[in-house]
Coordinates of C-alpha atoms in Angstrom, one line a residue:
M14 CA -21.7 114.5 14.4
K15 CA -19.8 117.5 15.6
K16 CA -17.0 118.8 13.4
K17 CA -14.0 121.0 14.3
V18 CA -11.2 122.5 12.3
L19 CA -7.9 120.8 13.0
G20 CA -5.5 123.5 14.3
K21 CA -4.4 125.8 11.4
T22 CA -4.6 123.1 8.8
G23 CA -8.0 124.1 7.4
I24 CA -9.0 120.4 7.7
T25 CA -12.5 119.9 9.2
M26 CA -12.9 116.6 11.1
T27 CA -15.7 114.9 12.9
E28 CA -15.1 114.5 16.7
I29 CA -14.6 110.8 16.2
T30 CA -12.1 109.3 13.7
L31 CA -12.4 105.7 12.6
G32 CA -9.2 103.9 13.6
A33 CA -8.3 101.2 11.1
L34 CA -5.8 99.3 13.2
T35 CA -8.3 97.0 14.9
M36 CA -9.7 95.7 11.7
G37 CA -6.4 94.8 10.0
P38 CA -4.0 91.9 10.1
L39 CA -2.4 93.1 13.4
Q40 CA -5.6 92.6 15.2
A41 CA -9.1 91.3 14.0
K42 CA -7.8 90.2 10.6
L43 CA -11.1 91.1 8.9
S44 CA -11.5 90.3 5.2
T45 CA -11.7 93.1 2.8
T46 CA -15.4 92.6 2.5
E47 CA -15.9 92.6 6.3
A48 CA -13.7 95.6 6.9
K49 CA -15.4 97.5 4.0
K50 CA -18.8 96.9 5.8
V51 CA -17.5 98.5 9.0
I52 CA -15.9 101.4 7.2
L53 CA -19.1 102.2 5.2
A54 CA -21.2 101.9 8.4
A55 CA -18.9 104.6 10.0
L56 CA -19.1 106.9 7.0
D57 CA -22.9 106.5 6.7
K58 CA -23.2 107.4 10.4
G59 CA -21.4 110.7 9.7
I60 CA -17.8 110.0 10.6
N61 CA -15.7 111.7 8.0
S62 CA -12.2 110.8 9.1
I63 CA -10.2 107.5 8.9
D64 CA -6.8 106.9 10.5
T65 CA -4.5 104.2 9.1
A66 CA -0.8 103.4 8.7
E67 CA 1.6 101.6 6.4
M68 CA 2.0 98.7 9.0
Y69 CA -1.8 98.3 9.5
G70 CA -2.3 96.6 6.1
M71 CA -5.6 98.3 5.6
D72 CA -5.2 100.2 2.3
E73 CA -7.2 97.7 0.2
P74 CA -10.4 97.7 2.3
I75 CA -10.3 101.5 2.7
K76 CA -9.9 101.9 -1.0
A77 CA -12.7 99.5 -1.6
A78 CA -15.0 101.4 0.8
L79 CA -14.2 104.8 -0.7
S80 CA -15.0 103.5 -4.2
E81 CA -18.6 103.1 -3.0
Y82 CA -18.8 106.4 -1.0
R83 CA -19.2 109.8 -2.6
G84 CA -18.9 112.0 0.5
E85 CA -15.7 113.8 1.7
V86 CA -13.4 111.6 3.7
I87 CA -10.3 112.8 5.6
L88 CA -7.5 110.3 5.3
A89 CA -4.5 110.1 7.6
S90 CA -1.6 107.6 7.3
K91 CA 1.8 107.1 8.9
S92 CA 5.1 105.4 8.4
T93 CA 8.0 104.3 10.5
A94 CA 10.5 105.2 7.7
T95 CA 13.7 106.8 8.8
S96 CA 15.3 108.0 5.5
Y97 CA 14.1 110.3 2.7
S98 CA 13.9 107.4 0.2
E99 CA 12.0 105.1 2.6
M100 CA 9.5 107.8 3.4
E101 CA 9.0 108.7 -0.3
K102 CA 8.3 105.0 -1.0
S103 CA 5.8 105.0 1.9
V104 CA 4.0 108.1 0.7
L105 CA 3.7 106.9 -2.9
G106 CA 2.6 103.5 -1.7
A107 CA -0.1 105.0 0.5
L108 CA -1.4 107.2 -2.4
S109 CA -1.5 104.1 -4.7
G110 CA -2.9 101.8 -2.1
L111 CA -5.7 104.1 -1.0
G112 CA -6.5 105.3 -4.5
R113 CA -5.9 109.0 -3.7
D114 CA -3.8 111.7 -5.4
Y115 CA -3.3 113.4 -2.0
L116 CA -3.4 112.6 1.7
D117 CA -4.9 114.9 4.3
I118 CA -2.4 114.0 7.1
F119 CA 0.8 112.0 7.1
Y120 CA 2.5 111.3 10.4
L121 CA 5.9 110.2 11.4
H122 CA 4.9 106.9 13.1
A123 CA 6.9 107.2 16.3
A124 CA 5.1 105.3 19.1
K125 CA 8.0 104.8 21.5
V126 CA 11.0 107.0 20.6
T127 CA 13.1 109.8 22.2
P128 CA 12.7 113.5 21.5
E129 CA 15.7 113.1 19.2
V130 CA 13.4 111.4 16.6
F131 CA 13.2 114.6 14.5
E132 CA 17.0 114.6 14.1
E133 CA 17.3 110.8 13.8
R134 CA 14.7 110.7 11.1
S135 CA 15.4 114.1 9.6
G136 CA 15.4 112.6 6.1
A137 CA 12.0 111.1 6.5
F138 CA 10.6 114.3 8.0
Q139 CA 12.1 116.4 5.2
C140 CA 10.4 114.1 2.7
L141 CA 7.0 114.8 4.3
L142 CA 7.6 118.5 4.2
D143 CA 8.6 118.4 0.5
Y144 CA 5.5 116.4 -0.4
K145 CA 3.4 119.0 1.5
S146 CA 5.0 121.8 -0.5
K147 CA 4.0 119.8 -3.7
G148 CA 0.4 119.7 -2.4
V149 CA 0.4 115.9 -2.1
I150 CA 0.1 116.1 1.7
R151 CA -2.1 118.7 3.4
A152 CA -0.6 118.4 6.9
V153 CA 2.5 116.8 8.5
G154 CA 2.4 115.3 11.9
I155 CA 3.8 113.0 14.5
A156 CA 2.1 110.1 16.2
T157 CA 3.6 109.1 19.5
H158 CA 3.0 107.6 23.0
V159 CA 5.9 109.7 24.5
V160 CA 5.3 112.8 26.6
P161 CA 8.7 114.5 25.9
V162 CA 8.2 114.0 22.2
V163 CA 4.8 115.7 22.3
E164 CA 6.4 118.6 24.3
K165 CA 9.2 118.9 21.6
A166 CA 6.7 118.7 18.8
A167 CA 4.9 121.8 20.2
K168 CA 8.0 123.8 19.5
I169 CA 8.7 122.6 15.9
E170 CA 7.1 125.0 13.5
E171 CA 6.8 122.6 10.6
I172 CA 4.7 120.1 12.6
D173 CA 1.0 120.8 11.8
V174 CA -0.7 117.9 13.8
V175 CA 0.3 115.9 16.9
F176 CA -1.4 112.5 17.5
P177 CA -0.7 111.6 21.2
L178 CA -1.7 108.6 23.3
I179 CA -3.9 109.8 26.1
N180 CA -6.4 108.0 28.4
V181 CA -7.8 108.6 31.8
K182 CA -5.7 105.8 33.4
G183 CA -2.5 106.7 31.6
V184 CA -2.1 103.2 30.2
G185 CA 0.6 103.0 27.5
I186 CA 1.9 106.6 28.1
V187 CA 5.7 106.7 28.0
G188 CA 7.7 109.3 29.9
G189 CA 5.0 110.5 32.2
S190 CA 1.5 110.2 33.6
A191 CA -1.9 111.1 32.1
A192 CA -1.6 114.5 33.8
D193 CA 1.8 115.0 32.2
M194 CA 0.5 114.2 28.8
V195 CA -2.5 116.5 29.3
R196 CA 0.0 119.3 30.1
A197 CA 2.1 118.4 26.9
I198 CA -1.1 118.5 24.9
K199 CA -1.9 121.9 26.2
L200 CA 1.5 123.2 25.0
V201 CA 0.7 121.8 21.5
S202 CA -2.8 123.5 21.6
E203 CA -1.3 126.8 22.6
S204 CA 1.2 126.6 19.7
G205 CA -1.8 126.5 17.3
K206 CA -1.2 123.0 16.1
G207 CA -3.9 120.4 15.6
L208 CA -4.5 117.5 17.9
V209 CA -6.0 114.1 17.4
A210 CA -6.1 111.7 20.3
M211 CA -5.4 107.9 20.3
K212 CA -5.9 105.0 22.7
S213 CA -8.7 106.8 24.7
L214 CA -10.0 103.3 25.7
A215 CA -6.4 102.0 26.4
G216 CA -6.6 99.3 23.8
G217 CA -10.0 98.1 25.1
N218 CA -9.0 98.0 28.7
L219 CA -11.5 100.8 29.6
L220 CA -14.5 99.4 27.8
R221 CA -16.4 99.0 31.1
E222 CA -15.7 102.7 31.8
I223 CA -16.3 103.8 28.3
K224 CA -18.4 106.9 29.1
T225 CA -15.9 108.2 31.6
A226 CA -13.0 107.3 29.3
F227 CA -14.4 109.1 26.3
S228 CA -15.6 112.1 28.4
F229 CA -12.1 112.6 29.8
V230 CA -10.4 112.8 26.4
R231 CA -13.2 114.8 24.7
N232 CA -12.9 117.5 27.3
I233 CA -9.1 118.0 26.9
E234 CA -8.6 121.5 25.5
G235 CA -7.3 121.4 21.9
I236 CA -8.4 117.9 21.0
T237 CA -10.2 118.0 17.6
S238 CA -10.9 114.3 17.1
V239 CA -10.6 111.0 18.9
A240 CA -9.4 108.0 16.9
V241 CA -11.3 105.0 18.0
G242 CA -10.6 101.5 16.7
M243 CA -13.7 99.7 15.6
S244 CA -14.0 96.2 14.0
H245 CA -17.8 95.6 14.2
V246 CA -20.8 97.6 13.0
D247 CA -22.3 97.4 16.5
E248 CA -19.2 99.3 17.8
V249 CA -19.7 102.0 15.2
E250 CA -23.3 102.5 16.2
V251 CA -22.7 102.6 19.9
N252 CA -19.6 104.9 19.7
V253 CA -21.4 107.3 17.4
R254 CA -24.3 107.5 19.8
L255 CA -21.9 108.1 22.7
F256 CA -20.2 111.0 20.8
E257 CA -23.6 112.4 19.9
D258 CA -24.4 112.5 23.7
E259 CA -27.3 110.2 23.3
D260 CA -28.6 108.2 26.3
I261 CA -27.0 104.7 26.2
M262 CA -28.6 101.8 27.9
E263 CA -26.5 99.2 29.7
S264 CA -27.9 96.7 27.1
D265 CA -26.4 98.8 24.3
L266 CA -23.0 98.6 26.0
E267 CA -23.4 94.9 26.4
R268 CA -23.8 94.6 22.6
L269 CA -20.4 96.2 22.3
R270 CA -18.8 94.1 25.0
S271 CA -20.2 90.8 23.7
T272 CA -18.2 91.1 20.5
K273 CA -14.9 91.4 22.3
E274 CA -12.1 88.9 22.4
L275 CA -8.6 89.1 23.9
F276 CA -6.1 89.5 21.1
V277 CA -2.3 89.2 21.4
A278 CA -0.5 91.2 18.7
R279 CA 2.4 89.6 16.9
F280 CA 4.9 92.0 18.5
C281 CA 4.3 90.3 21.8
T282 CA 7.7 89.4 23.3
G283 CA 6.5 86.5 25.5
C284 CA 7.8 88.2 28.6
G285 CA 5.0 86.5 30.7
T286 CA 4.0 89.6 32.7
C287 CA 0.3 89.2 31.6
V288 CA 0.4 85.5 32.6
Q289 CA 1.1 86.5 36.2
A290 CA -1.7 89.0 36.2
C291 CA -4.4 86.7 34.8
P292 CA -6.7 85.5 37.6
N293 CA -8.2 82.8 35.5
E294 CA -5.0 80.9 34.3
A295 CA -6.2 81.7 30.7
L296 CA -2.7 82.8 29.4
T297 CA 0.4 80.8 28.8
V298 CA 3.6 81.4 26.9
K299 CA 4.5 79.0 24.1
E300 CA 7.4 79.5 21.7
G301 CA 7.9 83.1 22.7
Q302 CA 4.3 84.2 22.3
V303 CA 1.4 84.5 24.7
I304 CA -1.5 82.1 24.0
V305 CA -5.1 82.7 25.1
E306 CA -7.2 79.8 26.2
K307 CA -10.6 81.3 25.2
N308 CA -12.6 78.8 27.3
K309 CA -10.9 80.2 30.4
C310 CA -10.8 83.9 29.5
I311 CA -13.6 86.0 30.9
L312 CA -12.4 89.3 29.3
C313 CA -11.8 90.9 32.7
G314 CA -9.0 93.0 31.2
Y315 CA -6.6 92.5 34.2
C316 CA -3.8 91.5 31.8
N317 CA -4.1 94.4 29.4
P318 CA -2.5 97.3 31.5
T319 CA 0.4 95.1 32.7
C320 CA 1.8 94.5 29.2
P321 CA 4.9 96.6 28.7
E322 CA 4.6 96.3 24.9
F323 CA 0.9 97.2 24.8
A324 CA 0.5 94.0 22.8
L325 CA -2.8 92.9 24.4
R326 CA -6.1 94.2 23.0
L327 CA -9.8 93.5 23.8
I328 CA -11.3 93.7 20.3

């Protein structure tokens, strides 16, 4: 597994990062035992980096896996906290929950915000900087889907790492296209900051174009690692082989696809946009939430890119 240094942080990461979101209560709802199995499979395959967040609810299985693994693991977490006290609680909670006395990266969790996020959450940002000065956090960053926020982050000296949403179709990008985000990423790279990419498969929507999707993001200048959500050991194996540029048979990709289900995240607003897009009448809205009739769903993915909330996932 290829490794690169993340900007000027001195942190060396594998080209693929295990994304914890898909295993947790927001998506696959794996048990601690099931999630630990996936995490250990990723680490045993050479992945040395895990990305999580306060809202993912994944501290317990990550801690359980790390208790059985003796190699170096780069851990990143994030919080939507807005004040100093809230962020301090988040940082201390992550340290305790993950069983660590330091974290490699801690992000402002700012998926859909304006460039004023740094001023609006200045207390939370200052808290991260203070904990970095104490040696508790090695690098401070921002995780976002928004092009103008990435552009602004490139100009902020205290930001060490930027974690932007980027995929070949531009699904989920706010404030611009895929090309706009690539240009913003270039600004970040030129500033010397580290870059980790998210949503390269657009929440699972690009699984049938997985080779093209991964290749697009891997070849963006400045990207050190690509965070990929995985909730099955088969996914770990196939993704690692893809990142090691091994030949992949169609049957290998079918192993990955066969494990997928359409999942509706709890932050779905029930707007019904996906219902109109579904060609199989597999989706309905009941009590403000989209319901999937699994016997009708053929996992075509047509609904996924239409969701304005990015609440649909093939996992």
